[in-house]
mmCIF file of C-alpha atoms in Angstrom:
data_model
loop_
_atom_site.group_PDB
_atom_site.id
_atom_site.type_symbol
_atom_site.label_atom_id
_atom_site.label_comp_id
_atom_site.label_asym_id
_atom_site.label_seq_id
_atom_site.Cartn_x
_atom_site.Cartn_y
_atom_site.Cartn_z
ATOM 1 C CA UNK B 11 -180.411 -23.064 -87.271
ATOM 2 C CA UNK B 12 -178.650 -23.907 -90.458
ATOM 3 C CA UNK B 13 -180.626 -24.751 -93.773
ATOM 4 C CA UNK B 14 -179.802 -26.910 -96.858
ATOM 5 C CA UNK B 15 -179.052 -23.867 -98.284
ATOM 6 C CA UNK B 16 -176.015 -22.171 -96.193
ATOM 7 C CA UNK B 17 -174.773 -26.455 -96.227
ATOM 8 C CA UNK B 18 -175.302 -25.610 -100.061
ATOM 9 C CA UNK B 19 -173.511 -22.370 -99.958
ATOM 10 C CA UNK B 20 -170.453 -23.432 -97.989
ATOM 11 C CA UNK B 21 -169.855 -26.333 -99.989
ATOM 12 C CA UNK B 22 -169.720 -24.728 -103.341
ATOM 13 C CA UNK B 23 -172.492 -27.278 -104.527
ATOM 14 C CA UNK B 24 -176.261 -26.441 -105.263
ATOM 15 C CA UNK B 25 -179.230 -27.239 -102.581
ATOM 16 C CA UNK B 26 -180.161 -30.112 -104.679
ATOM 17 C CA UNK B 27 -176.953 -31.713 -104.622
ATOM 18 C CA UNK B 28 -176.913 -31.456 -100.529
ATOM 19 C CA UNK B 29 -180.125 -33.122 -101.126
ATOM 20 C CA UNK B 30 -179.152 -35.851 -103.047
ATOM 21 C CA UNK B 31 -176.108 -36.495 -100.692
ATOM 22 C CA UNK B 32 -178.618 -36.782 -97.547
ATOM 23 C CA UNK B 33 -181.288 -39.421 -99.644
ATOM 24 C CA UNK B 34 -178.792 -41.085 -101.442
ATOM 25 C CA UNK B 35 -180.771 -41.202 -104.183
ATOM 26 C CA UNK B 36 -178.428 -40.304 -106.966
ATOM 27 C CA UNK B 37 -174.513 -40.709 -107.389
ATOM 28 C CA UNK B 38 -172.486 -37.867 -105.893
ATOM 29 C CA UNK B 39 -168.692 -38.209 -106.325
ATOM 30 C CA UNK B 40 -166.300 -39.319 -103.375
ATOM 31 C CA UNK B 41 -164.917 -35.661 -103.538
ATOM 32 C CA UNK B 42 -168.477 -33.463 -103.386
ATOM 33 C CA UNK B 43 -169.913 -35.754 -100.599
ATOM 34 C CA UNK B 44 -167.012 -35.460 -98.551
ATOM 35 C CA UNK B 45 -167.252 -31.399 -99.129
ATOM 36 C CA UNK B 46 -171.004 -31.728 -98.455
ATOM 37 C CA UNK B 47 -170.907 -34.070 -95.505
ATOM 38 C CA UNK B 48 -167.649 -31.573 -94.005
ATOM 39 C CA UNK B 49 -169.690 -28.564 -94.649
ATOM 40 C CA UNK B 50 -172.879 -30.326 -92.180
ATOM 41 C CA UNK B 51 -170.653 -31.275 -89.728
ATOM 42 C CA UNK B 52 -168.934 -27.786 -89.833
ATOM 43 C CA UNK B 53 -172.597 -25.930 -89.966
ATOM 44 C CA UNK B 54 -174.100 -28.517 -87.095
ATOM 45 C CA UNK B 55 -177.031 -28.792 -89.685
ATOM 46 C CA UNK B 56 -179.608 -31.275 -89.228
ATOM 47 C CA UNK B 57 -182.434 -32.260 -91.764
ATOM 48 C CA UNK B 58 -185.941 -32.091 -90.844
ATOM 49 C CA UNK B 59 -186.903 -35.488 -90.150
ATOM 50 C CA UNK B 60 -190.553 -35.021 -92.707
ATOM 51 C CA UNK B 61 -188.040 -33.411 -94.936
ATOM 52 C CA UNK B 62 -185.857 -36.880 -94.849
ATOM 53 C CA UNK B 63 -188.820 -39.005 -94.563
ATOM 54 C CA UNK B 64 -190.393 -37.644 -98.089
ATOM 55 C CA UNK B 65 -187.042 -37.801 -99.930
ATOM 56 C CA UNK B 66 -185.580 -41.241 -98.909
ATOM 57 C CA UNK B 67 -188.663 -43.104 -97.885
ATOM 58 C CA UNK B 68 -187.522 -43.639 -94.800
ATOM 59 C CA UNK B 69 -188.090 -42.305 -91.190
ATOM 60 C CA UNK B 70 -185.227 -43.355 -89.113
ATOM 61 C CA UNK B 71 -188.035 -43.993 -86.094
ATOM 62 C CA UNK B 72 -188.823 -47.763 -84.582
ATOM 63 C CA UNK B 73 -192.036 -47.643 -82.468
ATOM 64 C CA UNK B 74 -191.994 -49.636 -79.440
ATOM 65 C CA UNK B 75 -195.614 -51.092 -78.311
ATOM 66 C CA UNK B 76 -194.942 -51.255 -74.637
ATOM 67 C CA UNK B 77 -197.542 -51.894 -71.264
ATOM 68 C CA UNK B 78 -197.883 -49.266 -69.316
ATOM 69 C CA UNK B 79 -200.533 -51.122 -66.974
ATOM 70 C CA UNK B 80 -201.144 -51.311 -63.153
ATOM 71 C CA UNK B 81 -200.352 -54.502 -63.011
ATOM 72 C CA UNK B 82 -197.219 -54.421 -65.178
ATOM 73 C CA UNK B 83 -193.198 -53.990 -63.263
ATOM 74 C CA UNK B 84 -192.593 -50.612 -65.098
ATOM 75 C CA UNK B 85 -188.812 -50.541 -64.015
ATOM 76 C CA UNK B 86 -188.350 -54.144 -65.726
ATOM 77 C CA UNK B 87 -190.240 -52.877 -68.893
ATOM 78 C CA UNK B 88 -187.963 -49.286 -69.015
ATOM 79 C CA UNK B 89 -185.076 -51.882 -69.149
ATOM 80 C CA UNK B 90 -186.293 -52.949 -72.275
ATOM 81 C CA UNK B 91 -187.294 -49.829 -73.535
ATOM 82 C CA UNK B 92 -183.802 -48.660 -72.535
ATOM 83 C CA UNK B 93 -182.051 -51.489 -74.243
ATOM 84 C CA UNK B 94 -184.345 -50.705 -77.534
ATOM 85 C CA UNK B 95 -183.769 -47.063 -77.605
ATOM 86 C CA UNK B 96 -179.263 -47.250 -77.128
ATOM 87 C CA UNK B 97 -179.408 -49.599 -79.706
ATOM 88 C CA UNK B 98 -181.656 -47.869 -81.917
ATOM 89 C CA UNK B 99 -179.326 -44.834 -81.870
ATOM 90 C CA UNK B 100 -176.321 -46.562 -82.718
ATOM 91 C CA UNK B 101 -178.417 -47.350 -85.744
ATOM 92 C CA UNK B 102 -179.538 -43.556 -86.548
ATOM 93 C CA UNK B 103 -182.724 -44.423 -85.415
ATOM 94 C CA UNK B 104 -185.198 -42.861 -83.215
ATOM 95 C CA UNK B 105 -188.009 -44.455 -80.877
ATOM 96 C CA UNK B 106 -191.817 -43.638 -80.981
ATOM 97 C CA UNK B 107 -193.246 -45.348 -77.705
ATOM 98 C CA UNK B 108 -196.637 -46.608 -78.301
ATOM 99 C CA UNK B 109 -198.774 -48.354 -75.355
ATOM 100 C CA UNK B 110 -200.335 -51.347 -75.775
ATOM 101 C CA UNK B 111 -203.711 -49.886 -74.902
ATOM 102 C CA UNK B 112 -203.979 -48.921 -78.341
ATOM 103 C CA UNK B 113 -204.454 -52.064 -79.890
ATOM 104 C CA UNK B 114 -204.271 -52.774 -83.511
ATOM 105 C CA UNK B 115 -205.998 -48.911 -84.196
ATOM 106 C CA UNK B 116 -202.451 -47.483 -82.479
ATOM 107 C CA UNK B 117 -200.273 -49.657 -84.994
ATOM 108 C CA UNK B 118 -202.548 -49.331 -88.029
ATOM 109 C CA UNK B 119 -202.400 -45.400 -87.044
ATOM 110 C CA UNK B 120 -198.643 -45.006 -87.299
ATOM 111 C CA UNK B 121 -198.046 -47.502 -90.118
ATOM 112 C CA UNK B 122 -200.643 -46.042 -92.337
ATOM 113 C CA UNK B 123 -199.219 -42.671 -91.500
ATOM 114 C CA UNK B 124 -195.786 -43.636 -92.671
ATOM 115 C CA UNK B 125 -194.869 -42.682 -89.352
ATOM 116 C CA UNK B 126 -192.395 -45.554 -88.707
ATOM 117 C CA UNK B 127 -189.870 -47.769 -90.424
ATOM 118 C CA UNK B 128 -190.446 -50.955 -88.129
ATOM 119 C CA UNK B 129 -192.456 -51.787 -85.494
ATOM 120 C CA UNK B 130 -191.310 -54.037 -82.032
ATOM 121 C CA UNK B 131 -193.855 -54.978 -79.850
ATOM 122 C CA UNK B 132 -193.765 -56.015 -75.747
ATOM 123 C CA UNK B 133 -195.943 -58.305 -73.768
ATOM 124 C CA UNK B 134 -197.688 -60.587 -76.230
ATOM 125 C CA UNK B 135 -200.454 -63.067 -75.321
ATOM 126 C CA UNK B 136 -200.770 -66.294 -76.595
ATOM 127 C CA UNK B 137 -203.270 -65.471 -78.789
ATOM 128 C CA UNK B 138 -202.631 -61.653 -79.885
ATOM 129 C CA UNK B 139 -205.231 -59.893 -81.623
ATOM 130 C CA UNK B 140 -202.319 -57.784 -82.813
ATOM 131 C CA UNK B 141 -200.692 -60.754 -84.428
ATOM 132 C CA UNK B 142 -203.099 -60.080 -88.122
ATOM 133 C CA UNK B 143 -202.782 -56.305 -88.292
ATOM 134 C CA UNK B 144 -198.821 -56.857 -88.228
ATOM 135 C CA UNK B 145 -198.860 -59.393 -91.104
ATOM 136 C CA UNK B 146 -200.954 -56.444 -93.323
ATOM 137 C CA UNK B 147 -198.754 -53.767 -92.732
ATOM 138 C CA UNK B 148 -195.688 -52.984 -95.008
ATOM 139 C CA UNK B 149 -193.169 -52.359 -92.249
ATOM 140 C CA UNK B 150 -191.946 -55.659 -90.500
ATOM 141 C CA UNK B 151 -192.529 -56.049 -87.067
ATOM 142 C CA UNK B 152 -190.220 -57.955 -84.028
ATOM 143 C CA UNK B 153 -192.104 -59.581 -81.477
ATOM 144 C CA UNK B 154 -190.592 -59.775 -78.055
ATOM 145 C CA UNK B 155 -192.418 -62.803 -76.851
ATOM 146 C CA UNK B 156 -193.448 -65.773 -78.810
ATOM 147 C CA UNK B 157 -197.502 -65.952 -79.457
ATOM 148 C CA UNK B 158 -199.208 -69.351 -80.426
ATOM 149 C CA UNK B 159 -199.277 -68.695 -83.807
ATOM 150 C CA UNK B 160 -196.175 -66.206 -85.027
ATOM 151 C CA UNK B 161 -196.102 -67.519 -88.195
ATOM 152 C CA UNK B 162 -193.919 -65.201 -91.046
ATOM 153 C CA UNK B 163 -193.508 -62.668 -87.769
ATOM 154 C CA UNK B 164 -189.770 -62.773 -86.241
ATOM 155 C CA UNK B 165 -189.788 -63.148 -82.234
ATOM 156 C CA UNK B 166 -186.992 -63.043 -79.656
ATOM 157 C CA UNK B 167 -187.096 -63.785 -76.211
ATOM 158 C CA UNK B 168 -185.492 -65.434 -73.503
ATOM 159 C CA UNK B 169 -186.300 -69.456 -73.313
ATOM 160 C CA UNK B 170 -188.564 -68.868 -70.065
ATOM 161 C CA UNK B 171 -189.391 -72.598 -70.555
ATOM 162 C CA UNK B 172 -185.971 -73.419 -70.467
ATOM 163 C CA UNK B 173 -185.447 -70.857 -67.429
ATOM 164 C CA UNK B 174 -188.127 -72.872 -65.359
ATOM 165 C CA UNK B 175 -186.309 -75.782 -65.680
ATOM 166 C CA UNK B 176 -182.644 -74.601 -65.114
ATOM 167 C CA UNK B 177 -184.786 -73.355 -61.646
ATOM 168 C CA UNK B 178 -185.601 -76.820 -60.657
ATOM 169 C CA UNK B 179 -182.606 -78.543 -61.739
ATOM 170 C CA UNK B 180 -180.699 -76.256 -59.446
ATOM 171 C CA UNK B 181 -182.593 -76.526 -56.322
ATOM 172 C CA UNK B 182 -182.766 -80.563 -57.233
ATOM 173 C CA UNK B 183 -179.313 -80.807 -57.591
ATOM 174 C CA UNK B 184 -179.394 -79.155 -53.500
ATOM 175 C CA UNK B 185 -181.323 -81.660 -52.615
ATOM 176 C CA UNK B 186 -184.814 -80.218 -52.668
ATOM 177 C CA UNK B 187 -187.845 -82.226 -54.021
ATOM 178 C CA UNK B 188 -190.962 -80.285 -52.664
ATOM 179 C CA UNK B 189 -191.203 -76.992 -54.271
ATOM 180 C CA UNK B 190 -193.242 -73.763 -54.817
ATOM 181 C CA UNK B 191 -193.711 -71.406 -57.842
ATOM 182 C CA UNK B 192 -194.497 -67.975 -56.823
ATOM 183 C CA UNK B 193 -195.676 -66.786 -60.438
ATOM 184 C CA UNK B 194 -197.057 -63.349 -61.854
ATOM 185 C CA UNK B 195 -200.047 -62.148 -60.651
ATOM 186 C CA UNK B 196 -203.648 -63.303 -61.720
ATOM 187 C CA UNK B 197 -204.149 -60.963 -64.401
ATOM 188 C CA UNK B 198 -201.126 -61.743 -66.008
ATOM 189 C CA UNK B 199 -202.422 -65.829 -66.555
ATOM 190 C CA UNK B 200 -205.754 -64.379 -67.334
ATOM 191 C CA UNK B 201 -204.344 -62.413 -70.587
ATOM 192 C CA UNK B 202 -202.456 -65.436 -71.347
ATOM 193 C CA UNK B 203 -199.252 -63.581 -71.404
ATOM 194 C CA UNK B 204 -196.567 -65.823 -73.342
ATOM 195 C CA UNK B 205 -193.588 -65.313 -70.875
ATOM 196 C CA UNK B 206 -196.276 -66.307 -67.644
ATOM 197 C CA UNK B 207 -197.326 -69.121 -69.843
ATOM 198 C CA UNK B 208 -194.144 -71.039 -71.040
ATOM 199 C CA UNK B 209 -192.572 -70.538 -67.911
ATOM 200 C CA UNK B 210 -195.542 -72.129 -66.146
ATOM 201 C CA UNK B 211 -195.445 -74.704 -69.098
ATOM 202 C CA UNK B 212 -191.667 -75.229 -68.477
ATOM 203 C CA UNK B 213 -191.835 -75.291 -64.582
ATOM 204 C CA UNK B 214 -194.932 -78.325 -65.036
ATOM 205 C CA UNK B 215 -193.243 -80.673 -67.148
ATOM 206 C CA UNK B 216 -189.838 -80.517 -65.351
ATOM 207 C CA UNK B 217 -191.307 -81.364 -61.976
ATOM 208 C CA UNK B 218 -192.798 -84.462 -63.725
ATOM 209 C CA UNK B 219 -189.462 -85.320 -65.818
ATOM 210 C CA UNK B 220 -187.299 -84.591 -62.956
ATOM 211 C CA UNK B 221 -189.597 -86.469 -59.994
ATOM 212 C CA UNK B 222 -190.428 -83.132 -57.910
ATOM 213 C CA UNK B 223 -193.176 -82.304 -55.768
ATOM 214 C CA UNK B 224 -194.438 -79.165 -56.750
ATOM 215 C CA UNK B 225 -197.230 -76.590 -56.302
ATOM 216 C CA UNK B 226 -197.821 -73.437 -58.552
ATOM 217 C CA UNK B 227 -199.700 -70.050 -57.405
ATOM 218 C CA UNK B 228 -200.299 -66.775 -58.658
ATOM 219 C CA UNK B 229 -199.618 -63.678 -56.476
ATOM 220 C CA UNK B 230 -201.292 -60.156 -56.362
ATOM 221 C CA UNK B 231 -198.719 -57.531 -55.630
ATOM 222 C CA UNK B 232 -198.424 -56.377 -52.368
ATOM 223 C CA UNK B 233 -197.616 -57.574 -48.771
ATOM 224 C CA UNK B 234 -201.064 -59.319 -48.762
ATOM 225 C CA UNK B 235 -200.992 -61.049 -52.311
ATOM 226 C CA UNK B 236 -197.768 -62.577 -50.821
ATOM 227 C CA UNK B 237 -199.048 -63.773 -47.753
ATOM 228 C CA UNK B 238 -202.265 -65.308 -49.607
ATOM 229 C CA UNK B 239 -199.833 -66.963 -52.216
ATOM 230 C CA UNK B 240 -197.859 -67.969 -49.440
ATOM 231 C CA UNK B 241 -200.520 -69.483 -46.818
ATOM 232 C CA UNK B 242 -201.613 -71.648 -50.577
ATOM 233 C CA UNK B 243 -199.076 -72.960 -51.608
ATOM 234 C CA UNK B 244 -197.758 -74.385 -47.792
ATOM 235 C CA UNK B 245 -202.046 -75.642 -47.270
ATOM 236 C CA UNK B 246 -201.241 -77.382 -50.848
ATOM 237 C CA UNK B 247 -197.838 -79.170 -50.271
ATOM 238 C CA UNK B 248 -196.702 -79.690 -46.816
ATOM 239 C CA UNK B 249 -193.023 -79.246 -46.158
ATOM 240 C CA UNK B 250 -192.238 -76.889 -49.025
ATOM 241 C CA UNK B 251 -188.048 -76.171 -48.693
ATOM 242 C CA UNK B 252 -187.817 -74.186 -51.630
ATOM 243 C CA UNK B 253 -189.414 -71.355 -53.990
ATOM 244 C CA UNK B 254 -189.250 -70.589 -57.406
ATOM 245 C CA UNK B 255 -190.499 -66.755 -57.733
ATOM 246 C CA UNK B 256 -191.120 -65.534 -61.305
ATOM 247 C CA UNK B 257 -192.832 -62.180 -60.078
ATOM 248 C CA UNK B 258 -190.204 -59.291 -58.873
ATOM 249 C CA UNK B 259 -192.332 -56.821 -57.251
ATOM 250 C CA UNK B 260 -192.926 -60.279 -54.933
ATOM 251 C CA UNK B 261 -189.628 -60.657 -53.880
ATOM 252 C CA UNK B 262 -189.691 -57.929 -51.003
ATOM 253 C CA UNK B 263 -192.829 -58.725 -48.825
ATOM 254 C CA UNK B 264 -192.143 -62.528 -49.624
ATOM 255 C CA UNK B 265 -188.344 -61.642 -47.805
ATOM 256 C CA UNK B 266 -189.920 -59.659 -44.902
ATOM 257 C CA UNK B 267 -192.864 -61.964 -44.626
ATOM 258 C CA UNK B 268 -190.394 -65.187 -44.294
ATOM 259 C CA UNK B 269 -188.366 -63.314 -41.882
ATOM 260 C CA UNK B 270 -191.781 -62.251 -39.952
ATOM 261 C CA UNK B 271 -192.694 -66.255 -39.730
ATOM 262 C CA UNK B 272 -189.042 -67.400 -38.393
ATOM 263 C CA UNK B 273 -188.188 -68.906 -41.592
ATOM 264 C CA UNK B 274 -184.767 -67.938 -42.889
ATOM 265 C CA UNK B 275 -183.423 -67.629 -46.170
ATOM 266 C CA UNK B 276 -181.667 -70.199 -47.029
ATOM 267 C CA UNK B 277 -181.615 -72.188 -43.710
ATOM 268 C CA UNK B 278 -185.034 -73.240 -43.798
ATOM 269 C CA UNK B 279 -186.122 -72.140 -47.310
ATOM 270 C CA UNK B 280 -184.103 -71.720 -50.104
ATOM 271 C CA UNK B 281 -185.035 -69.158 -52.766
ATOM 272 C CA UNK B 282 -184.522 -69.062 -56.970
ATOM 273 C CA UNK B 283 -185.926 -65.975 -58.905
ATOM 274 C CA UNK B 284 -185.977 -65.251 -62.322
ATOM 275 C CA UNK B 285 -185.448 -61.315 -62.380
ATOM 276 C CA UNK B 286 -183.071 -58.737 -63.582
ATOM 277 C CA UNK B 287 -179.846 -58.628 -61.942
ATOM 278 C CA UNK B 288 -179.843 -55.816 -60.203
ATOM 279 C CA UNK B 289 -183.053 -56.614 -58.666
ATOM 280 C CA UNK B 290 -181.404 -59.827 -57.148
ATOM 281 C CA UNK B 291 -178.331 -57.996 -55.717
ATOM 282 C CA UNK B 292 -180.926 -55.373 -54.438
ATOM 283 C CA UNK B 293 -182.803 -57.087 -51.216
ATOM 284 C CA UNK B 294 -182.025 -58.186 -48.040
ATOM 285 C CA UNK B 295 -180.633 -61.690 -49.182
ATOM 286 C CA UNK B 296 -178.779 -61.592 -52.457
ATOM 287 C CA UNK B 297 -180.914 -64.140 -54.228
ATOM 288 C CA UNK B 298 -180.009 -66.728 -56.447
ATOM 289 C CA UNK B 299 -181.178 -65.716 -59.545
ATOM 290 C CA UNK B 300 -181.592 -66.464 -63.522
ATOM 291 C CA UNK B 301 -181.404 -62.701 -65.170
ATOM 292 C CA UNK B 302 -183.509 -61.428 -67.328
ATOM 293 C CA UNK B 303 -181.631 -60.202 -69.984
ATOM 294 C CA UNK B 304 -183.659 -56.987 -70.976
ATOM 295 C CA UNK B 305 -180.277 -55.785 -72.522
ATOM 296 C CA UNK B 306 -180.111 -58.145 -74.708
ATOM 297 C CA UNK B 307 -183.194 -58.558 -75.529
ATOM 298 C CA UNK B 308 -183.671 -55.190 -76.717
ATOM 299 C CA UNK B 309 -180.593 -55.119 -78.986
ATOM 300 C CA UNK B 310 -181.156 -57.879 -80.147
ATOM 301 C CA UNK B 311 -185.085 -57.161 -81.233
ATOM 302 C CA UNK B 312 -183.507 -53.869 -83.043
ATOM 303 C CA UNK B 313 -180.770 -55.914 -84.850
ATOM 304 C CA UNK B 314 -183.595 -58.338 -86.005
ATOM 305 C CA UNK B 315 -185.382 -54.845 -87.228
ATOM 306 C CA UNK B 316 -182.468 -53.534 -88.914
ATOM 307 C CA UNK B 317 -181.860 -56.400 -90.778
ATOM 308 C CA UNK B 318 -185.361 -57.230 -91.830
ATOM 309 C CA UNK B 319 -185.199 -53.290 -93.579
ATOM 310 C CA UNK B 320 -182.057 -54.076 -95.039
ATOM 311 C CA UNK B 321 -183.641 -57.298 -96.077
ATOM 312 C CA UNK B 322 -180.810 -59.539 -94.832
ATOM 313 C CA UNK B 323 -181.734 -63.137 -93.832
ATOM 314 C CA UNK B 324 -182.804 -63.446 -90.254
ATOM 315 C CA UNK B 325 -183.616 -66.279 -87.828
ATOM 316 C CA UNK B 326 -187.370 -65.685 -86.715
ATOM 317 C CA UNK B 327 -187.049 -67.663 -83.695
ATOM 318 C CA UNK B 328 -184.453 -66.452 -81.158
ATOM 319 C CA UNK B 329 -184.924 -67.361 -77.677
ATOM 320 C CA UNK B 330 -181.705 -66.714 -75.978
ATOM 321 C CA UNK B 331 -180.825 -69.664 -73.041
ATOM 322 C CA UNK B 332 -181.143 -68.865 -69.659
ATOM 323 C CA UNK B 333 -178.138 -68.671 -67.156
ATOM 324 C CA UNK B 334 -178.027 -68.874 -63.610
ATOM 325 C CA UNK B 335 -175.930 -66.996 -60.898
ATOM 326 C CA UNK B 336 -175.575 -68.418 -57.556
ATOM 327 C CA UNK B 337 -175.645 -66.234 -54.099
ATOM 328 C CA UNK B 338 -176.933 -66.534 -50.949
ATOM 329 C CA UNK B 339 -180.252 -68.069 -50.979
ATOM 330 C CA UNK B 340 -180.147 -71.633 -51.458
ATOM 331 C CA UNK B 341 -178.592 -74.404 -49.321
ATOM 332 C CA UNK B 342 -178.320 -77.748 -50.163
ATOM 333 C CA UNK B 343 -180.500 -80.148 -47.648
ATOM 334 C CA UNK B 344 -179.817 -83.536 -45.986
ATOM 335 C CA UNK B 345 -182.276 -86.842 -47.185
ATOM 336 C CA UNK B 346 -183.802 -86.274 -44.061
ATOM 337 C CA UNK B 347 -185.585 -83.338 -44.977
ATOM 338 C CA UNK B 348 -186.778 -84.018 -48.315
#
């Protein structure tokens, strides 16, 4: 591999002056950088990332806190990790994946350590114990979720209260007034995760505002989570003709186990998810669906990042409004039915 040196020695400059060219840390003229920066792209070198670190104080890495649980949709999270990882790149940046099992010791480990220039962070509870380590450490931090108290702490998100509504306003506007929330499972209300929680918020106060009939449950993954959820929420509110499912890895045994019963999709049940895209388009009835816009999302967490090191102005709230695409599970009803 090529060192600083043969860059050095094809240029006609010294090693130093490759150096300073890399950090930036002294003014090179126009005509020696280009010689220098010609000379690396010629060579194919690449600086040691310590190397780069120690001179420019900087480390070109993000680290990404994500859950890597059992009772997390790991596809839906490596769309976010995706999205946070292109954009990082077209940045010059690098991505250290962290889990959230580590708690605060994981972040205070690789901030401390120098290990990171920023730090963005999945799957935040209401109230994070993360939330005071962050505001201690040098490097700033995006939140992708929006805890109770985020003061000083930038956050971006989709509007899942905002999302629950635009659910029930649809199926109103067909007609339905007796509806069912399929939500995350158990464990997910039980950590007070902030996404479970304003959607469930959001989903609440619409039915009131808008006059619904409505009956919330959480489901366990699986065939038989679905069918407990299920049996629940039709003992609680008699003559359900719609659900609103806010749990993906739901969506396929709640489909076979409708289809099991006799009742079809939408003829005698309409359906509304809030899921990626592809995961709508993906299953036996292309569902009616508000996306979750993980692409987004993600660039849009690493722009916040970016300009927080540059230290540009930034909004710290962004919660980006829902949209929905119809398909093929909803129907509108007759008065009769309502």
């Amino acid at each position: 591999m090529p060192t600083i040196n043969d860059v050095a020695k094809a240029a006609g400059v010294s090693p130093s002056t490759v150096s300073y060219v890399l950090s930036g840390r002294r003014p090179i003229s126009a005509e020696t950088r280009a010689r220098v920066q010609a000379a690396i792209a010629e060579l194919g070198f690449h600086p040691h990332a310590g190397a780069r670190a120690l001179a420019s104080s900087k480390t070109n890495v993000i680290a990404l806190v994500a859950p890597l649980r059992v009772d997390v949709n790991v596809p839906v999270i490596m769309q976010f990790a995706t999205a946070v990882v292109t954009a990082a790149r077209s940045y010059n940046h690098d991505v250290l994946l962290l889990t959230k099992d580590e708690g605060t010791a994981g972040l205070e480990r690789v901030a401390h350590s120098t290990m990171v220039d920023a730090l963005i962070l999945m799957d935040l509870e209401r109230d994070d114990l993360r939330i005071p380590a962050l505001r201690k450490l040098k490097q700033p931090s995006v939140l992708i979720g929006l805890p109770a108290d985020h003061t000083g702490i930038a956050c971006v998100d989709l509007d899942f209260g905002a999302a629950a509504r635009l659910a029930l306003e649809h199926l109103a506007g067909h007609g339905h007034r007796r509806i069912g929330l399929v939500g995350p499972s158990p464990a997910v209300y039980k950590r007070q995760t902030t996404y479970a929680d304003r959607f469930l918020t959001g989903f609440l106060e619409s039915s009131v505002e808008l006059g619904l009939r409505t009956v919330t449950h959480p489901c366990e993954p699986g065939a038989a989570g679905v069918r407990s959820a299920l049996a629940d929420l039709d003992a609680e509110l008699d003559g359900i003709t719609a659900l609103v499912v806010h749990n993906e890895e739901a969506l396929r045994p709640l489909l076979d186990l409708l289809r099991a019963t006799g009742r079809r999709v939408p003829e005698d049940i309409s359906i509304v998810t809030v899921c990626p895209r592809d995961v709508a388009m993906s299953l036996p009835v292309n569902l009616t669906s508000i996306d979750i816009p993980a692409h987004d999302v993600g660039t849009l967490a690493v722009e916040t990042a970016m300009r927080l090191l540059d230290g540009r102005s930034i909004e710290f709230t962004r919660l980006l409004a829902p949209s929905l695409v119809e398909r093929d599970s909803c129907r509108e009803i007759s008065s009769s039915h309502r």
